[in-house]
Short mmCIF file of C-alpha atoms and ligand atoms in Angstrom, two decimals:
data_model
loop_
_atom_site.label_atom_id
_atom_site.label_comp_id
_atom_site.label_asym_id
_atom_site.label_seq_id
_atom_site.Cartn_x
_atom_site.Cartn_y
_atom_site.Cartn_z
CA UNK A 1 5.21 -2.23 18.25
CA UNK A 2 5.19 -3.25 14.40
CA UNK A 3 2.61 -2.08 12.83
CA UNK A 4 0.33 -4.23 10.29
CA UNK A 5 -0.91 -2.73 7.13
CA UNK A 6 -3.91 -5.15 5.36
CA UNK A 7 -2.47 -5.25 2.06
CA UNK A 8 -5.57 -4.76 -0.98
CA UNK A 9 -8.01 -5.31 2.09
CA UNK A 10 -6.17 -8.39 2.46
CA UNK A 11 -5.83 -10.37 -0.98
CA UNK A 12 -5.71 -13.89 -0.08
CA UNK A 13 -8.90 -13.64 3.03
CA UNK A 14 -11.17 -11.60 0.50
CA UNK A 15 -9.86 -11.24 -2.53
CA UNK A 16 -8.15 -8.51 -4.49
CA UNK A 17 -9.35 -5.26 -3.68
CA UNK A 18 -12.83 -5.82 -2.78
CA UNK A 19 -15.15 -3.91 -1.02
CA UNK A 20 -15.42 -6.66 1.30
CA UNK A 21 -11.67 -6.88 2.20
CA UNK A 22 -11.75 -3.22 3.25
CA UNK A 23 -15.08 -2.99 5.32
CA UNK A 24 -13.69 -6.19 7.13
CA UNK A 25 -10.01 -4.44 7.09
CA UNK A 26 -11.75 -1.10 8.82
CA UNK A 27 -12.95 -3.33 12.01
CA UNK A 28 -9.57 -5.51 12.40
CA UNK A 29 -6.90 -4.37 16.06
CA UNK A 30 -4.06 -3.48 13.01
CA UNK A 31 -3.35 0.25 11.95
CA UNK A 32 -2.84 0.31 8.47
CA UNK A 33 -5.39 -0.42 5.36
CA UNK A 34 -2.84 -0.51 1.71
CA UNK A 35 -4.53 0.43 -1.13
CA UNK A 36 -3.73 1.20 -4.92
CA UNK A 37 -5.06 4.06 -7.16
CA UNK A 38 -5.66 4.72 -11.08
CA UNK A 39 -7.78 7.40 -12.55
CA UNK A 40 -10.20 6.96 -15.10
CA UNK A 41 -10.89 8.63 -18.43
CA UNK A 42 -13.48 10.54 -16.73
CA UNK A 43 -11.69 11.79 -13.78
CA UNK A 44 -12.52 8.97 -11.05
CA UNK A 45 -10.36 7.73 -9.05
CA UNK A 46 -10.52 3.64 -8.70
CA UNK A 47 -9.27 1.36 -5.91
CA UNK A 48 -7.33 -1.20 -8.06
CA UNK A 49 -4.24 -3.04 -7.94
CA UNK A 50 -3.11 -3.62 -11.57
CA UNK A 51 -3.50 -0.76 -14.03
CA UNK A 52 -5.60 -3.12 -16.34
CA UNK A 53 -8.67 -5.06 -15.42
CA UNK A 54 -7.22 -8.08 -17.09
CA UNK A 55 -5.58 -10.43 -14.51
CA UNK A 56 -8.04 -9.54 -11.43
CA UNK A 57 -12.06 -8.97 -12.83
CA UNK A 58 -14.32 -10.21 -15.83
CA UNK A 59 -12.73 -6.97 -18.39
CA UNK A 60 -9.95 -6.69 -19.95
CA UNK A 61 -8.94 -3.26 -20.85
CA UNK A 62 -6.87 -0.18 -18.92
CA UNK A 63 -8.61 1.35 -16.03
CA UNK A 64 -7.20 4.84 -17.63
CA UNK A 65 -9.05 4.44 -20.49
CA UNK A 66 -12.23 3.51 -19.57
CA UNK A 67 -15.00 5.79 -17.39
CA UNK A 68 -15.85 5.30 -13.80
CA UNK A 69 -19.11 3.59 -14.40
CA UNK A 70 -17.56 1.41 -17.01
CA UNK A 71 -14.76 0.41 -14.43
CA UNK A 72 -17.38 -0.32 -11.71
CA UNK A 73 -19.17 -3.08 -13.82
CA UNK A 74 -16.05 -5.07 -13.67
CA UNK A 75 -16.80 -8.39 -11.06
CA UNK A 76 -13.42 -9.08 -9.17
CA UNK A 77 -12.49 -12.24 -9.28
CA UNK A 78 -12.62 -14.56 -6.15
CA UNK A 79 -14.85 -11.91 -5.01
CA UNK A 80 -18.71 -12.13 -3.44
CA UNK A 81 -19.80 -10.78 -6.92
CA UNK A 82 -18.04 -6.97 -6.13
CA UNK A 83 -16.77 -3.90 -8.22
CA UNK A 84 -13.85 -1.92 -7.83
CA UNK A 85 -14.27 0.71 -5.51
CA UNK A 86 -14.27 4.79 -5.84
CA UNK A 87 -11.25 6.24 -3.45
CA UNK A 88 -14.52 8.37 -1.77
CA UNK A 89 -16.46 4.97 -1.01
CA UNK A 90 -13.11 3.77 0.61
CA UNK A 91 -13.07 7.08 2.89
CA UNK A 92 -16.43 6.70 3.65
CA UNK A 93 -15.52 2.72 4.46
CA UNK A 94 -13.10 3.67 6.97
CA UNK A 95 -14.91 7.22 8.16
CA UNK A 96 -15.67 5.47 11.47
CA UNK A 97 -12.26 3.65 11.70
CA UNK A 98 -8.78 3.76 13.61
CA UNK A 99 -6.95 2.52 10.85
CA UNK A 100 -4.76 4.82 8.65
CA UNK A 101 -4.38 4.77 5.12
CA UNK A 102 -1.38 3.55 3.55
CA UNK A 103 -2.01 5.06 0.11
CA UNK A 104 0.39 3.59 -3.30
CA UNK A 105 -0.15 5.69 -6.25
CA UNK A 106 0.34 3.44 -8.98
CA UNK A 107 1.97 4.59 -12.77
CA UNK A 108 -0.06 3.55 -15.99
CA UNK A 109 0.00 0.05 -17.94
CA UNK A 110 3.36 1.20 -19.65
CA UNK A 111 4.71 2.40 -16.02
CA UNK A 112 4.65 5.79 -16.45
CA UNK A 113 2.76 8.30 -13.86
CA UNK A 114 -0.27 9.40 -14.58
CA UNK A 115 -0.18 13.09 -15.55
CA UNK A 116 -1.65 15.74 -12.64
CA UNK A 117 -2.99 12.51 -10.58
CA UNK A 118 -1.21 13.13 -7.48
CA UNK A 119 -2.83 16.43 -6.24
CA UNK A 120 -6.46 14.99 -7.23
CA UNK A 121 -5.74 12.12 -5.30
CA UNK A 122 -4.83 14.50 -2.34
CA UNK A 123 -7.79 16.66 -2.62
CA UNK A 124 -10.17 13.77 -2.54
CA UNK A 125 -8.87 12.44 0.89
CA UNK A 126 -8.24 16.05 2.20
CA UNK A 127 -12.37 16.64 1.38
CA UNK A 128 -12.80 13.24 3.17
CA UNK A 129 -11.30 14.11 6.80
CA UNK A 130 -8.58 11.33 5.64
CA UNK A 131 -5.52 13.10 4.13
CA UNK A 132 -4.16 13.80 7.85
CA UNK A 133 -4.51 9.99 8.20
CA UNK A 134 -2.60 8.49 5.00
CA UNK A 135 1.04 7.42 4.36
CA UNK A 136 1.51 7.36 1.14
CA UNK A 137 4.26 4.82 -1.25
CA UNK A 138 5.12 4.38 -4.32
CA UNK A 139 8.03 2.12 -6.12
CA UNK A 140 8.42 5.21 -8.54
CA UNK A 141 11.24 8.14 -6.93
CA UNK A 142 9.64 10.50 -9.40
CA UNK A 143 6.25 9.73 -7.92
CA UNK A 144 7.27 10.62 -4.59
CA UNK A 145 9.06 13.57 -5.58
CA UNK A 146 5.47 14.60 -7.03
CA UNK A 147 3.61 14.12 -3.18
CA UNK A 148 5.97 15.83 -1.52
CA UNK A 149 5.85 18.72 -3.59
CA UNK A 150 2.55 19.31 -2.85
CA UNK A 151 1.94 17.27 0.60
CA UNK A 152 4.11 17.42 4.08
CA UNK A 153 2.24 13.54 4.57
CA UNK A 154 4.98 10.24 5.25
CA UNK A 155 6.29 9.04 2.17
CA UNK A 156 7.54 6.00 2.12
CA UNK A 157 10.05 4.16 -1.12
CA UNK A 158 8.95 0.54 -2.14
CA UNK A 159 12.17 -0.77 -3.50
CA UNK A 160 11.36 -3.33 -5.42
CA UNK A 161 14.27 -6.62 -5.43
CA UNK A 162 15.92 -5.86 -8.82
CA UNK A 163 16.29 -1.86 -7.45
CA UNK A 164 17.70 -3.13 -4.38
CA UNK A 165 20.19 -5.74 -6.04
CA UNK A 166 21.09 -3.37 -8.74
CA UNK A 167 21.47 -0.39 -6.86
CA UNK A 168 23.38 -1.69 -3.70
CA UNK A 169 22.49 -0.82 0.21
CA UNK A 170 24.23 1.82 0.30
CA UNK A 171 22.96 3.64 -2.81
CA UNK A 172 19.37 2.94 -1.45
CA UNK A 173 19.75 4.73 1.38
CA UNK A 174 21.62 7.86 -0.56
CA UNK A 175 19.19 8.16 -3.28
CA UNK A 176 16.37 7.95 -0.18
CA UNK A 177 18.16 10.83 2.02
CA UNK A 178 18.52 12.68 -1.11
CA UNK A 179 15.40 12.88 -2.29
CA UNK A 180 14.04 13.48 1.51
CA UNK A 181 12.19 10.53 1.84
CA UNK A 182 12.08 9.29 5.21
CA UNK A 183 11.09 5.66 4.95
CA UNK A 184 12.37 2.43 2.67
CA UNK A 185 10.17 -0.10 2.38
CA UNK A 186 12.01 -4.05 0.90
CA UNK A 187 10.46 -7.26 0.34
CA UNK A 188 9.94 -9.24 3.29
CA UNK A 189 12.65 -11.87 1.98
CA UNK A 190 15.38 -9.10 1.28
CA UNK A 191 15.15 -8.04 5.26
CA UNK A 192 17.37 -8.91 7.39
CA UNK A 193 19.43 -7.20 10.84
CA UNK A 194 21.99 -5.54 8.73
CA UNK A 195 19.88 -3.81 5.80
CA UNK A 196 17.61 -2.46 8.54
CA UNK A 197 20.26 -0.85 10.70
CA UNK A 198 21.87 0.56 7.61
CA UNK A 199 18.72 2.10 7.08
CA UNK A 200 18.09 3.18 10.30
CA UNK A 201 21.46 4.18 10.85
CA UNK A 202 20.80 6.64 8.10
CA UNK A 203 18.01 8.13 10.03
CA UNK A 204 15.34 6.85 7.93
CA UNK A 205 12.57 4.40 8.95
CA UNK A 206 12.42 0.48 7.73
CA UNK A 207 9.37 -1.80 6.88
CA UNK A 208 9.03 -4.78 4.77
CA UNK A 209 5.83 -5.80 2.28
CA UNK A 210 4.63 -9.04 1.06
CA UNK A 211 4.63 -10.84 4.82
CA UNK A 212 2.38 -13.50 3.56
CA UNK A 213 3.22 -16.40 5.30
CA UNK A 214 3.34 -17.53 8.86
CA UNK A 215 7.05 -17.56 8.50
CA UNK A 216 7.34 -13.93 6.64
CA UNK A 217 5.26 -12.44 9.29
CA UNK A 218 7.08 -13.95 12.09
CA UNK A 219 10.64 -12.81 10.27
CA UNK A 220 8.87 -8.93 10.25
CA UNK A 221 8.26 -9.47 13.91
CA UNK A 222 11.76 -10.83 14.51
CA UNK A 223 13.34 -7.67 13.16
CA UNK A 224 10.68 -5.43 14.94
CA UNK A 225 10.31 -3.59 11.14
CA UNK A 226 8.56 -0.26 11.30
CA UNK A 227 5.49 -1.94 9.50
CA UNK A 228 5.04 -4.79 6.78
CA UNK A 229 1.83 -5.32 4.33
CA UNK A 230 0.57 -8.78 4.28
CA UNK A 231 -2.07 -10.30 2.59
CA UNK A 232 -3.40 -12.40 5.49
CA UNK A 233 -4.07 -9.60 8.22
CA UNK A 234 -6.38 -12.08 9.92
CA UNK A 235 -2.88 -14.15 10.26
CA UNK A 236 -0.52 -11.57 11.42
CA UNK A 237 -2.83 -10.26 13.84
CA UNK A 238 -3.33 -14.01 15.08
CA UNK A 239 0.70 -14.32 15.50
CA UNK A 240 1.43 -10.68 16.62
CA UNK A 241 -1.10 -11.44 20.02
CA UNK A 242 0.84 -14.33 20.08
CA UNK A 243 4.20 -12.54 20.13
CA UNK A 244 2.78 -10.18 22.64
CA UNK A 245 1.44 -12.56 25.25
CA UNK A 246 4.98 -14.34 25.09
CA UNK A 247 6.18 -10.71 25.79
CA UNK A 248 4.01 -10.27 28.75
CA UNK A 249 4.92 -13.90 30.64
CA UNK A 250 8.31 -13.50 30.56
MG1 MG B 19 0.31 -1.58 -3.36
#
């Protein structure tokens, strides 16, 4: 069965990131919540897409740079007047849940990693009963490289379009085996039959993100991907039972 991962608590049903998005996220029949993470100046970690406030609250200004208070006064837009959230209120959002983490440890504003984020990141969720259930991904090799130094969790390789197209298939998959990662993860519109059994073919696992529309989320079904993110989990969850009871009357 493909699994669904609720991508920023489902952008486009409850805005980017919000509190709301998750706690609605934590009670939906899908398996996966996605999630991004910056630290503050102060040693928080925040739930937040972008590295900067700028595009997606009422601040401007990098999350790095500011403290954790100062971070949580921020209003997300489109939001039911909400803050960006700790990564221990997001545990504690999903302590009572089925629904695994998909963790993305994000670089800075200038896309480099953050320096010694990666095992505080894994020490929060460990103290939170949640490390045991979180994938993590990153688009950043050396990011990954950083987790599994330190973690035995799934690590999964966004590979962003321009990788893919610059880099080939085939190189994909290499610089995936050779850097042990077991699972690729393309844009939904870069999937198709032949990329996913080259992947699979390598031994590694396939999934798409960015199944937005009705149409994206039906092509992720098609395939039978490993998992795709969507920002409309209401949706996909909607067409999956759909797919399903089609799969039982026949
Ligand atoms: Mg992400």
């Amino acid at each position: 069965m493909t699994r669904i991962a609720s991508h920023r608590g489902g952008t486009l049903e409850f805005g980017d990131s919000t509190p709301s998005g998750f706690a609605a996220t934590a009670d939906m029949p899908l398996e996966e919540v996605e999630f991004d993470l910056h630290p503050t100046a102060d040693g928080a970690i925040i739930v937040h897409h972008d590295a900067t406030l700028d595009r997606t609250t009422d601040r401007v200004g990098a999350i790095a740079e500011f403290s954790g208070s100062e971070v949580r006064k921020a209003v997300i837009s489109y939001s039911r007047n909400e803050h960006p959230l700790l990564l221990e209120e997001l545990c504690a959002t999903f302590a009572a849940s089925r629904v695994q983490f998909r963790c993305e440890i994000k670089p800075d504003a200038e896309g480099r990693p953050y320096r010694h984020f990666v095992p505080r990141v894994i020490e929060v969720l460990r103290r939170h009963d949640r490390l045991e259930q979180t994938h993590f991904s990153s688009f950043l090799i050396e990011i990954l490289d950083e987790i599994g130094a330190v973690s035995d969790r799934p690590r999964l390789w966004l590979v962003s379009p321009p990788v893919l197209n610059q880099l080939g298939r085939k190189a994909v998959v290499e610089l995936a085996r050779n850097h042990s990662i077991p699972e690729i993860g393309v844009h939904i519109d870069q999937a198709d039959a032949a990329l996913m059994a080259a992947v699979k073919d390598a031994g590694l696992d396939f999934g798409c993100w960015a199944a937005h529309s009705a149409r994206q989320i039906e092509k992720a079904l098609d395939l039978a991907v490993k998992v795709f993110t969507t920002d409309r989990p209401s949706l996909a969850i909607a067409i999956r039972d759909r797919y399903r009871s089609a799969e039982n009357a026949s």
